[in-house]
C-alpha angles and dihedrals in degrees: 000000000000120000094208086063109031136050113252130184129193111244133187134195132184121260127186112246100201143308096286115134120213128238091265093047094227105118149352122261120265134210126191131241122209130206140167103234142165112267093245088064096056129070138197112253099221097138116069097193093054094045089053091054100038105024095108093050100048139052113238128194116251111285099234117141097218090050104043095076096058095046100079095041102044101035104023091239116172124236115239088225090062091044096070 
């Protein structure tokens, strides 16, 4: 894929960083994996329950309030809420 001729977006997904348990004992620690992807491979994380369940399997667009409104209109990204 050539970046000069194709639209690309920064996508991120959660990756388990190890089997450490936090002091509260509620869940593992998470890191993020980043990649430049075609817009049809990136979703908007607008559903917290779906993101908690599938955030380690899908790439999401950056979660910036200023940018979130333009993702679907400019690049045609789908929302997590409409995916399930």
